[in-house]
mmCIF file of C-alpha atoms in Angstrom:
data_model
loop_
_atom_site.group_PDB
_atom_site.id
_atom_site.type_symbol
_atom_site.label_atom_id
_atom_site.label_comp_id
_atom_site.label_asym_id
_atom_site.label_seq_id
_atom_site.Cartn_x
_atom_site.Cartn_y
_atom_site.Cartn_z
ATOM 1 C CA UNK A 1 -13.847 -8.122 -17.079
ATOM 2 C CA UNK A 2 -10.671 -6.739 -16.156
ATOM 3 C CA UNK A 3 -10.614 -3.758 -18.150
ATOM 4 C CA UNK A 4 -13.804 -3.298 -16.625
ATOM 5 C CA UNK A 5 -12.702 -2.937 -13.487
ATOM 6 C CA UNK A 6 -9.451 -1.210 -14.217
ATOM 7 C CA UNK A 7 -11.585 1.753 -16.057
ATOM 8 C CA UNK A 8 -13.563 1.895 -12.588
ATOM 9 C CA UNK A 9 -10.546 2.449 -11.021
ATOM 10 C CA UNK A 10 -9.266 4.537 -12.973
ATOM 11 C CA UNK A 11 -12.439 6.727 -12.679
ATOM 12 C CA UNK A 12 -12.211 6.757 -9.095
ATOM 13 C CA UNK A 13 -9.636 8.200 -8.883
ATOM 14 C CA UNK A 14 -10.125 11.232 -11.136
ATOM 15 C CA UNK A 15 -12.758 11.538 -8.465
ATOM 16 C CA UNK A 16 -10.357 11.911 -5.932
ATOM 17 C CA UNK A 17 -8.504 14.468 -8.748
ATOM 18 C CA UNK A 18 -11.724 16.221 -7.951
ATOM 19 C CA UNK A 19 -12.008 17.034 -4.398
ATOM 20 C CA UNK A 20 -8.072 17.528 -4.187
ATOM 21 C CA UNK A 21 -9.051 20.964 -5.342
ATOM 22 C CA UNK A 22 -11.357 22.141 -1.767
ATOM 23 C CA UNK A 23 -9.983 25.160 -0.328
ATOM 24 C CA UNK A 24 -9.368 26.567 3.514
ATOM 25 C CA UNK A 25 -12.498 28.677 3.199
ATOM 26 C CA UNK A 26 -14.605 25.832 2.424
ATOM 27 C CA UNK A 27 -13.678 24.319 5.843
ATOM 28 C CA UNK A 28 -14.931 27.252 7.335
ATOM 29 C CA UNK A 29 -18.667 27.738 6.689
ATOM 30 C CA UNK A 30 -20.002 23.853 8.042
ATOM 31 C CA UNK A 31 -21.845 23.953 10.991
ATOM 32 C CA UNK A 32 -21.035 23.120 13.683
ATOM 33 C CA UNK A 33 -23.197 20.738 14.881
ATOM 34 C CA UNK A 34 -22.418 18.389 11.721
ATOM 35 C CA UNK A 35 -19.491 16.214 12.076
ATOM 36 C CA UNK A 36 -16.976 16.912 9.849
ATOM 37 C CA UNK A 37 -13.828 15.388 8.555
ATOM 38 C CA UNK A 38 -11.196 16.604 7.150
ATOM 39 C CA UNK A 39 -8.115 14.038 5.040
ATOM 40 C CA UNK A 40 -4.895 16.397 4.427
ATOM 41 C CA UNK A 41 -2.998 14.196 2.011
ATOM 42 C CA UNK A 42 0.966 14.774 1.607
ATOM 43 C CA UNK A 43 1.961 17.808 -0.872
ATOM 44 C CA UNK A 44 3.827 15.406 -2.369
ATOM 45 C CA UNK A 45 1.521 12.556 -2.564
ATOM 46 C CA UNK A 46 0.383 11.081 -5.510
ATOM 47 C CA UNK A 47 -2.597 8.931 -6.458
ATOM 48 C CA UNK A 48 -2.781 6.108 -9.567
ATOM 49 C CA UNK A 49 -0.732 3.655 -8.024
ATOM 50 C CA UNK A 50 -3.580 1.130 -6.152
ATOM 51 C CA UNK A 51 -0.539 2.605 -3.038
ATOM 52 C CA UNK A 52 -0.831 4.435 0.479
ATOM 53 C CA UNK A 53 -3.098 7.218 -0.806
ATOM 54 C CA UNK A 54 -5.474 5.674 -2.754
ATOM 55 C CA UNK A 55 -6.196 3.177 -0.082
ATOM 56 C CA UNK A 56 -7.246 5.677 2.341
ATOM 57 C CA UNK A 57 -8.935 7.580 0.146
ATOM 58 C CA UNK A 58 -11.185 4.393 -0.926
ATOM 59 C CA UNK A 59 -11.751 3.790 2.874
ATOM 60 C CA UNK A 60 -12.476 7.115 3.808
ATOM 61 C CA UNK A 61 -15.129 7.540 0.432
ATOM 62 C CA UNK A 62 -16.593 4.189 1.629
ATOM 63 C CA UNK A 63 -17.214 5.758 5.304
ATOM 64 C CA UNK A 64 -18.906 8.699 3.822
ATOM 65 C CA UNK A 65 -21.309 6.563 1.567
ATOM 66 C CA UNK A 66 -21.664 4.931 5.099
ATOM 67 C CA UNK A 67 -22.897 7.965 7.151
ATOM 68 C CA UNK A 68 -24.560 9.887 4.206
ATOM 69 C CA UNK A 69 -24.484 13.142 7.241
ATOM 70 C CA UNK A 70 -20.499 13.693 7.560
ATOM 71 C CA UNK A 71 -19.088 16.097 5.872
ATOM 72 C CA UNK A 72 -15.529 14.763 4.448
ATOM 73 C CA UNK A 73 -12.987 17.587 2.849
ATOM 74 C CA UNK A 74 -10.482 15.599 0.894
ATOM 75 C CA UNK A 75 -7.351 18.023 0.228
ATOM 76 C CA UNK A 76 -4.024 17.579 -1.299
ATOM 77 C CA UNK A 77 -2.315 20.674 -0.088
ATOM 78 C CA UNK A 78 0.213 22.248 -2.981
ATOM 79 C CA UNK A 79 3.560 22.920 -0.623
ATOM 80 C CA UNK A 80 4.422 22.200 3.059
ATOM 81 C CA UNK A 81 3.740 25.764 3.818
ATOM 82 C CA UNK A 82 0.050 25.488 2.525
ATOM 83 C CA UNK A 83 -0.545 22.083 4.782
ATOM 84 C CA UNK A 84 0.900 23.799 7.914
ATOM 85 C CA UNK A 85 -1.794 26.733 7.097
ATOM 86 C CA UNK A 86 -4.269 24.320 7.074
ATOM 87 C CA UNK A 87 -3.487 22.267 9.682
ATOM 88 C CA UNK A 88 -2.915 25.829 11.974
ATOM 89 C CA UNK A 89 -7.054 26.565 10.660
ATOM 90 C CA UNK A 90 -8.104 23.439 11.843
ATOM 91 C CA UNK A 91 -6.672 23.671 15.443
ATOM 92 C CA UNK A 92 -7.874 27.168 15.343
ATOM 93 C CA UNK A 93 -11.542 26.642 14.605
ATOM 94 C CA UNK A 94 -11.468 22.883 16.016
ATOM 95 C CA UNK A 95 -14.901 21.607 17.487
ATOM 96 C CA UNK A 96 -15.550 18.173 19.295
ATOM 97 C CA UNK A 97 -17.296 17.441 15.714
ATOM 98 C CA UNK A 98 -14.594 17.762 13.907
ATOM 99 C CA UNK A 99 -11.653 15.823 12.881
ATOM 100 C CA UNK A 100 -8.259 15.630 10.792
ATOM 101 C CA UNK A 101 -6.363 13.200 9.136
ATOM 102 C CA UNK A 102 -2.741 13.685 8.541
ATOM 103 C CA UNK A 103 -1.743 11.504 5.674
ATOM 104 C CA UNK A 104 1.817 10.477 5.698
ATOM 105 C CA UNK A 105 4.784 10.696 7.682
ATOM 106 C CA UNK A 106 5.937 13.927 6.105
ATOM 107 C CA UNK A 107 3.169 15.161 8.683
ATOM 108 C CA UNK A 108 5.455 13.869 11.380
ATOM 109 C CA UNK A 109 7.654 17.370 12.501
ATOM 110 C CA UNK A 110 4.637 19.592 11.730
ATOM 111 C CA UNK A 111 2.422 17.718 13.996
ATOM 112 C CA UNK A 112 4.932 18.123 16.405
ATOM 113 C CA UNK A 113 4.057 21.847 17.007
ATOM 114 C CA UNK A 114 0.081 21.752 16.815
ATOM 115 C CA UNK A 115 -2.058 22.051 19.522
ATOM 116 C CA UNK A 116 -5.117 20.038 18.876
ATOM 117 C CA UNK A 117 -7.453 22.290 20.956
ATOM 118 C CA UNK A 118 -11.237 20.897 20.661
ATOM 119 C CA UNK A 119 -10.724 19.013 17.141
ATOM 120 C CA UNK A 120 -9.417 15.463 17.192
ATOM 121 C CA UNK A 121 -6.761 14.646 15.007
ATOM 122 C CA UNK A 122 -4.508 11.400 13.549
ATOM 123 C CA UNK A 123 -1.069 11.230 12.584
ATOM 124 C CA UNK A 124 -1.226 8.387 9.838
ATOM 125 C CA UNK A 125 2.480 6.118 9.690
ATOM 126 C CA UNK A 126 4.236 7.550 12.629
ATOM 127 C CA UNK A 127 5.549 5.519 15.519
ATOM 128 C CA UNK A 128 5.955 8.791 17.740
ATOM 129 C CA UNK A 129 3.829 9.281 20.596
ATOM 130 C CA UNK A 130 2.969 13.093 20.577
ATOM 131 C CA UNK A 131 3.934 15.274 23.711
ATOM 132 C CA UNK A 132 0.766 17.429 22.719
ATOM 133 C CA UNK A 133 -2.441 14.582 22.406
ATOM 134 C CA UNK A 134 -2.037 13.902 18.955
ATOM 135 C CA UNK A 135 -3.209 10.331 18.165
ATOM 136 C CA UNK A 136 -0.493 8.605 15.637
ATOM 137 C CA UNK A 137 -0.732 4.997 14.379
ATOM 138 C CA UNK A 138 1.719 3.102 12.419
ATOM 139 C CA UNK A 139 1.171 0.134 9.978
ATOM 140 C CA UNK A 140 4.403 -1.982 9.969
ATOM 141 C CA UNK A 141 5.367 -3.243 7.242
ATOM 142 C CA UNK A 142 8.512 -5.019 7.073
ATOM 143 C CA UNK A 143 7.224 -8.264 9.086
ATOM 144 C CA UNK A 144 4.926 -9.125 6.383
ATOM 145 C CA UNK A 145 7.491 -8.187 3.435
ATOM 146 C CA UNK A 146 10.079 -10.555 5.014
ATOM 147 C CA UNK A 147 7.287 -13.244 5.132
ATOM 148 C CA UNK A 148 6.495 -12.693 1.166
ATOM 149 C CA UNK A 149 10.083 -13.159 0.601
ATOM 150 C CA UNK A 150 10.389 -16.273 3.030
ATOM 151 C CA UNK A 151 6.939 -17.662 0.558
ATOM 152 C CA UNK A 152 9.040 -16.849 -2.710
ATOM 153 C CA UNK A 153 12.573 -19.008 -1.898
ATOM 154 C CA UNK A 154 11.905 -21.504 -4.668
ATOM 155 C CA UNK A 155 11.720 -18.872 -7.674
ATOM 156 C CA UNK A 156 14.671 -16.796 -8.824
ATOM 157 C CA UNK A 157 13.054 -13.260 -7.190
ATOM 158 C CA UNK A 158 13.616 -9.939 -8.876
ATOM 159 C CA UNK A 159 12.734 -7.101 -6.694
ATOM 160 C CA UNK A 160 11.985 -3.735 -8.792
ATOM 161 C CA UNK A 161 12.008 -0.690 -6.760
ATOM 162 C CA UNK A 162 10.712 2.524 -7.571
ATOM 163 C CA UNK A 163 13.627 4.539 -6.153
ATOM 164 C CA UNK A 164 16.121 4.782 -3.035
ATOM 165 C CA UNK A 165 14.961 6.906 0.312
ATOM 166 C CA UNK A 166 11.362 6.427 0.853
ATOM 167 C CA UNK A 167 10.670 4.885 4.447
ATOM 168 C CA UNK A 168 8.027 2.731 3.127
ATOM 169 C CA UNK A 169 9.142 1.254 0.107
ATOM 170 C CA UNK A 170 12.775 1.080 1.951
ATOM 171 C CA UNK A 171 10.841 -1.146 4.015
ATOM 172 C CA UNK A 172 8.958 -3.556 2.112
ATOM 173 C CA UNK A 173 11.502 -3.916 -0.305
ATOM 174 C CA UNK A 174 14.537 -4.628 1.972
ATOM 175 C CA UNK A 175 11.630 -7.165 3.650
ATOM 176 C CA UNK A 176 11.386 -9.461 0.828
ATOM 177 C CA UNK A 177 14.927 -9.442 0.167
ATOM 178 C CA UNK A 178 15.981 -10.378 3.591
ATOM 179 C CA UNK A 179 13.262 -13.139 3.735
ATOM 180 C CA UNK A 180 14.186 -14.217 0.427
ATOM 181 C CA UNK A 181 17.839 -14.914 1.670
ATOM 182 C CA UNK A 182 17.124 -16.101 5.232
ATOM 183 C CA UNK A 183 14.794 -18.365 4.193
ATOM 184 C CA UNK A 184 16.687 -19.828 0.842
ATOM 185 C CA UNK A 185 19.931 -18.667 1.428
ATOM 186 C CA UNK A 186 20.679 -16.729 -1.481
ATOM 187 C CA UNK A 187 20.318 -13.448 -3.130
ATOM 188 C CA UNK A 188 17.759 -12.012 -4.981
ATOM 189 C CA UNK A 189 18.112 -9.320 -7.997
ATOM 190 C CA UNK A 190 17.220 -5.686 -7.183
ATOM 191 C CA UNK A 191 16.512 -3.255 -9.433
ATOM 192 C CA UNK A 192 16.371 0.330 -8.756
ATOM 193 C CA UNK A 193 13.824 2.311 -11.820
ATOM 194 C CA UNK A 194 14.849 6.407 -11.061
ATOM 195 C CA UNK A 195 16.232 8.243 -9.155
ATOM 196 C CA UNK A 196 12.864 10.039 -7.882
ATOM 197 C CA UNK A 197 8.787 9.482 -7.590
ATOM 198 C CA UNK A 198 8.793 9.113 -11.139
ATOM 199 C CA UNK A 199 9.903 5.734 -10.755
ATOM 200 C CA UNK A 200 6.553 5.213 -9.502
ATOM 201 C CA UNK A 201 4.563 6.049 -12.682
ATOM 202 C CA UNK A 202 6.471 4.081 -15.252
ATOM 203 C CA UNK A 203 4.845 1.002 -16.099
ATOM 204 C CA UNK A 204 5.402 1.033 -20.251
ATOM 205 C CA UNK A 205 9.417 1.801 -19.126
ATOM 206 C CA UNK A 206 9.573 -1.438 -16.843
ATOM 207 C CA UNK A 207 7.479 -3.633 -19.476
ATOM 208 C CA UNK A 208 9.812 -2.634 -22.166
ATOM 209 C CA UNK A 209 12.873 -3.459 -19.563
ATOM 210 C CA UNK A 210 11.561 -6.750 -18.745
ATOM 211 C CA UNK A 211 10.667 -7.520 -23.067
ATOM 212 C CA UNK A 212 14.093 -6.371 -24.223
ATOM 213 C CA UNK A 213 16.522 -7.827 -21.706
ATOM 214 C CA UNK A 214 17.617 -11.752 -22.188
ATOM 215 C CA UNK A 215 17.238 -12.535 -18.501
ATOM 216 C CA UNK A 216 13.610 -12.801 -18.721
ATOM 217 C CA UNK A 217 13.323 -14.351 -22.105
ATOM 218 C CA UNK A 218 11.747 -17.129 -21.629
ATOM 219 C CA UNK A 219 13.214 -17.739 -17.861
ATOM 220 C CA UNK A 220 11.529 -20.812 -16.318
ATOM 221 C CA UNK A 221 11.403 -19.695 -12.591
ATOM 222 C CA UNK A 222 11.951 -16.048 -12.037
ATOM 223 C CA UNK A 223 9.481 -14.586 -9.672
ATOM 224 C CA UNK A 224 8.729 -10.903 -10.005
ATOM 225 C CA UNK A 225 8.001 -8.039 -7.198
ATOM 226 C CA UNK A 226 7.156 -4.812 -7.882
ATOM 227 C CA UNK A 227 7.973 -2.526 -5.520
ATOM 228 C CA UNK A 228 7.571 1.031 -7.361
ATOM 229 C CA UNK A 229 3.679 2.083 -7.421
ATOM 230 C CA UNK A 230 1.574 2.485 -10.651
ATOM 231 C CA UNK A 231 4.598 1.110 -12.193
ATOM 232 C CA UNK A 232 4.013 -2.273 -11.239
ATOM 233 C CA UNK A 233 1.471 -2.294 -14.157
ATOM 234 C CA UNK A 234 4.634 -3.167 -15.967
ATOM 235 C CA UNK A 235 5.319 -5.839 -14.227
ATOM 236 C CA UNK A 236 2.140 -7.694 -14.113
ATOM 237 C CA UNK A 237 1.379 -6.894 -17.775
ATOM 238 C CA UNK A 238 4.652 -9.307 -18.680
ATOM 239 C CA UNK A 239 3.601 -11.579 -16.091
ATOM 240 C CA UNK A 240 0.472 -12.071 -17.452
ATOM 241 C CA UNK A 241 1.455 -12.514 -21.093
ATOM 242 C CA UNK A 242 4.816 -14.373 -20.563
ATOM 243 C CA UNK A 243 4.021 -16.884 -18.008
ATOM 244 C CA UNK A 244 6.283 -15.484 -15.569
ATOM 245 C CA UNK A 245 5.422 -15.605 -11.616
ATOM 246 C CA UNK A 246 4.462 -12.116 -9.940
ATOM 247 C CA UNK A 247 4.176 -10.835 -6.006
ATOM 248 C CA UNK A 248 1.303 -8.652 -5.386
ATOM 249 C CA UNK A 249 2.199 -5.906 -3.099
ATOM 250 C CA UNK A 250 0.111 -3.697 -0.913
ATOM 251 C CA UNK A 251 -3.889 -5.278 -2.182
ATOM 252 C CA UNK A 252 -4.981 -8.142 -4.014
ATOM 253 C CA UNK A 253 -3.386 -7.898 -7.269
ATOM 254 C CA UNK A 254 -5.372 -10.804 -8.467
ATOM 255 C CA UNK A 255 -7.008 -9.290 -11.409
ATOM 256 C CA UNK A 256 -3.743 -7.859 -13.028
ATOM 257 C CA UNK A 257 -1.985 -11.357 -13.510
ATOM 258 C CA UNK A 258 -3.154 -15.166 -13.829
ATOM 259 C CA UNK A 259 0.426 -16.323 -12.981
ATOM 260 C CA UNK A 260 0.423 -14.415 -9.419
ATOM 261 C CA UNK A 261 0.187 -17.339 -6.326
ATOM 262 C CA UNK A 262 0.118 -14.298 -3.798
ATOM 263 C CA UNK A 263 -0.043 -10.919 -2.840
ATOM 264 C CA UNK A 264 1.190 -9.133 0.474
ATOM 265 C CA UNK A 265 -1.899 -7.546 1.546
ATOM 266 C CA UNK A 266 -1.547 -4.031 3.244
ATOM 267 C CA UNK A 267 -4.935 -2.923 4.754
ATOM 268 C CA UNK A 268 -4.691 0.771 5.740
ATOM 269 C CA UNK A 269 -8.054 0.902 4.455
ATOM 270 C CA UNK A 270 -9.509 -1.178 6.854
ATOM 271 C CA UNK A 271 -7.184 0.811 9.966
ATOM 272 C CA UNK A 272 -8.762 4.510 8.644
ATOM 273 C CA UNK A 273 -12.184 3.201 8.774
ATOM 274 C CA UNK A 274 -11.877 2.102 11.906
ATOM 275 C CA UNK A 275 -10.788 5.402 13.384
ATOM 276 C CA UNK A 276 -13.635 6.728 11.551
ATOM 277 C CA UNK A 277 -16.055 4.845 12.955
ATOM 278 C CA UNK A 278 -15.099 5.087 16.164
ATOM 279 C CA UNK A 279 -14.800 9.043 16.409
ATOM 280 C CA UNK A 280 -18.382 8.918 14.892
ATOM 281 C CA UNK A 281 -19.432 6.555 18.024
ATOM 282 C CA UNK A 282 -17.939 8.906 20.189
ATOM 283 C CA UNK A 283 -15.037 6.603 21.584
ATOM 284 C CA UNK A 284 -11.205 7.805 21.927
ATOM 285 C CA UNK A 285 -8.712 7.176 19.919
ATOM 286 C CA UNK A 286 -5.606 5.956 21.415
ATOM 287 C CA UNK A 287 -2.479 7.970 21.924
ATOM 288 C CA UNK A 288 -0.583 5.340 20.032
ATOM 289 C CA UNK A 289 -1.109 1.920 18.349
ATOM 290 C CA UNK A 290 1.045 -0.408 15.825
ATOM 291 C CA UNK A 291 -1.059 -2.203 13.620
ATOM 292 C CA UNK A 292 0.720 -5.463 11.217
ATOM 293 C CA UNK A 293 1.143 -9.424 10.905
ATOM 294 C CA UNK A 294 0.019 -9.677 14.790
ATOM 295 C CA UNK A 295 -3.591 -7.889 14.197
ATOM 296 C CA UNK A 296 -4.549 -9.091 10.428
ATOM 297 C CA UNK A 297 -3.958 -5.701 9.039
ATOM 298 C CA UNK A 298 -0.561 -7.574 7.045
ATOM 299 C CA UNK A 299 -1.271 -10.973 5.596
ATOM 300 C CA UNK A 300 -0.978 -13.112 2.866
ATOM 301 C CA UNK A 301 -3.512 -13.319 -0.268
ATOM 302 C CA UNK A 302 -3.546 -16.778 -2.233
ATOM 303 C CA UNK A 303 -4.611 -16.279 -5.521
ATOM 304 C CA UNK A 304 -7.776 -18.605 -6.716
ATOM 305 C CA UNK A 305 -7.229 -18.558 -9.908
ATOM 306 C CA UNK A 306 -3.613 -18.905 -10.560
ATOM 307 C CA UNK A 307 -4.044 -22.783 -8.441
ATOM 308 C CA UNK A 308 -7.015 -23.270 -10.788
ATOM 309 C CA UNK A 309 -5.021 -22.901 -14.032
ATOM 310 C CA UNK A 310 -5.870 -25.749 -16.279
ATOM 311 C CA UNK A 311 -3.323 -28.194 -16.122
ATOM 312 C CA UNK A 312 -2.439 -28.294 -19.955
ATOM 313 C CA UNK A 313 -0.824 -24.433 -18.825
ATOM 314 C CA UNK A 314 1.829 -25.690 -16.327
ATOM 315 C CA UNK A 315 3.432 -26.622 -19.617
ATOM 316 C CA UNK A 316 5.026 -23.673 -19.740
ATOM 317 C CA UNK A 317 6.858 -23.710 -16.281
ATOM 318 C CA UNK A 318 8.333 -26.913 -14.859
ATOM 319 C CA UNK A 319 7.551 -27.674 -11.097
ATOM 320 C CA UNK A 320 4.607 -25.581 -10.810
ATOM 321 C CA UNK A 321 4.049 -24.919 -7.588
ATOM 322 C CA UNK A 322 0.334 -25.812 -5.464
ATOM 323 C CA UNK A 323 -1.226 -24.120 -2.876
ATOM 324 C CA UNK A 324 -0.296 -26.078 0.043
ATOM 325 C CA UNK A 325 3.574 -25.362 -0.581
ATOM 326 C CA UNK A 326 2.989 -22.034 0.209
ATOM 327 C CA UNK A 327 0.755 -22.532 2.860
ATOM 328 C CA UNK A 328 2.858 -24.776 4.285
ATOM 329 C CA UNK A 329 5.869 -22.208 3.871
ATOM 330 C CA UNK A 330 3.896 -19.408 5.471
ATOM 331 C CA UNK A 331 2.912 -21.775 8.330
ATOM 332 C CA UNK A 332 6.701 -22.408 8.680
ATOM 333 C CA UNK A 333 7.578 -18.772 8.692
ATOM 334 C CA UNK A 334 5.152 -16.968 10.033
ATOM 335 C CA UNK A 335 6.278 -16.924 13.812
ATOM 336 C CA UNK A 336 9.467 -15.303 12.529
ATOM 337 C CA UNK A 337 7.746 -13.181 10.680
ATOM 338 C CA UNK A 338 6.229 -12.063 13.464
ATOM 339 C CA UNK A 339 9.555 -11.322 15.988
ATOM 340 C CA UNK A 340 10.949 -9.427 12.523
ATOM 341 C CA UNK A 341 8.033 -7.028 12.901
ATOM 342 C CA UNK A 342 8.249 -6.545 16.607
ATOM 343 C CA UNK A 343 12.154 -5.654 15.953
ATOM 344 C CA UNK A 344 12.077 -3.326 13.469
ATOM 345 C CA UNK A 345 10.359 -0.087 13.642
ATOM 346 C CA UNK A 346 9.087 0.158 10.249
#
């Protein structure tokens, strides 16, 4: 069953592969009276790792299915230079049918100098409100990182990383540490995988880092989280085979390890879809809006199935922990949780 639904995934998004490849004249010859989206994804985005990307692009495939009459151009734009043509076609030919997506905060300085014209348009993760109309949203994440690391204070936590600089994993991983530590009051075990994205797409590197090194041989209470993309693969593929505790991050990671109590749920699917819809209704977007613990777009996911392991399993790890502990932890932490995301801006 699992590989089953990996391969689906994995075909979905060669699909997305696909349409990566539309072009500026295609977004030139719909009429006018159709309504028409357009999704400009980061030049330096990448898809494969269940992340940011592939979540909108899920939602925003799901709206089309939806509302079988909008046309959706789904474009990954090959340099910053490229995306600023784009963007500069859109505001130029811009109808009250049509709308834009900017995918990412490297959209943030660009969007800065557009004029929007007829044509609405969103500024995905920015928590600038434009001088020139631009709607921007932001989906803050560090509130509900600092409450996964509050949930994990009775394991030994290892935080993987995929590499130093980028806003959002900065975030969620300096989240669990620092609820990992104010909650349990000690310090967790970081590990930074490259020095670039392609720490992101190295799950057989991390597996083989986790098999060879003693730490992990064997360790009774070590809880894993996988901050670093497609390469937490890695991760839950030892989890899964050694008995060792895992952290979902970002969507329900369920499927990818029994021995996972929770995963941080990050639904920017849910946010896009909403825009969506509400463009298609004919209702205004707000100039600004943060989105996290406080509206249900950042919460917790208890794994079914890991609680439901047959007892003759626990064997292998002493203390093994039940549901209510954690619920009972979140319920304990989740007020905090709450101020931490209100203080921090990402």
């Amino acid at each position: 069953m699992k590989q089953k639904i990996l391969y689906s995934y994995i075909l979905l998004l060669s699909f997305a592969t696909f349409f990566t490849a539309c072009s500026k004249d295609e977004l030139q010859v719909e009429s006018p009276s159709r309504k028409d989206l357009t999704v400009l994804f980061a030049w330096n985005s990448g898809f494969s790792g269940a992340g940011y990307d592939d979540a909108i692009l899920k939602s925003v495939s799901e709206s089309q299915a939806a509302h079988l009459d909008m046309k959706v151009h789904l474009i990954r734009p090959k340099s910053q230079a490229e995306a600023l043509a784009l963007m500069n076609n859109f505001t130029t030919n811009g109808t009250a049918e049509k709308a834009l997506i900017l995918c990412g905060p490297q959209y943030e300085s660009l969007a800065q100098e557009l004029h929007p014209g007829a044509g609405r348009i969103l500024l995905v993760d920015s928590q600038k409100e434009m001088p020139n109309g631009l709607s921007t949203l932001q989906l803050k994440r560090y509130g509900g990182a600092w409450l996964a690391g509050a949930l994990s204070k009775r394991h030994e936590l290892h935080i993987f990383k995929a590499f130093d600089g980028d806003r959002m994993m900065d975030a969620v991983a300096d989240g669990i540490e620092d609820g990992y530590r104010d909650a349990g009051g000690q310090e967790c075990h970081r590990i930074v995988l490259a020095d670039s994205y392609r720490g992101t797409n190295m799950p057989d590197e991390l597996f083989t880092l986790l098999n060879t090194r003693d730490e992990y041989y064997d360790a009774v209470n070590v809880c894993l989280a996988p901050v670093c993309g497609a390469s937490r693969m890695g991760a839950y593929a030892y989890s899964h085979n050694h008995y060792m505790y895992s952290m979902g991050i970002g969507e329900d990671c369920s499927m990818f390890s029994d021995w996972l109590p929770y995963s941080l749920i990050y639904d920017m699917g849910e946010i896009i879809k909403t825009y969506i819809n509400q463009w298609l209704a004919g209702q205004s977007w707000p100039v600004h809006k943060d989105f996290g613990l406080s509206t249900g777009h950042v919460r917790i996911l208890y794994n079914d199935r890991f609680f439901g392991l047959p007892t003759h399993v626990h064997r292998y790890r002493e203390n093994f922990p039940q549901r209510d502990e954690y619920e009972a932890l979140e319920a304990q932490y989740i007020e905090t949780a709450k101020e931490k995301e209100m203080t921090h801006a990402y």
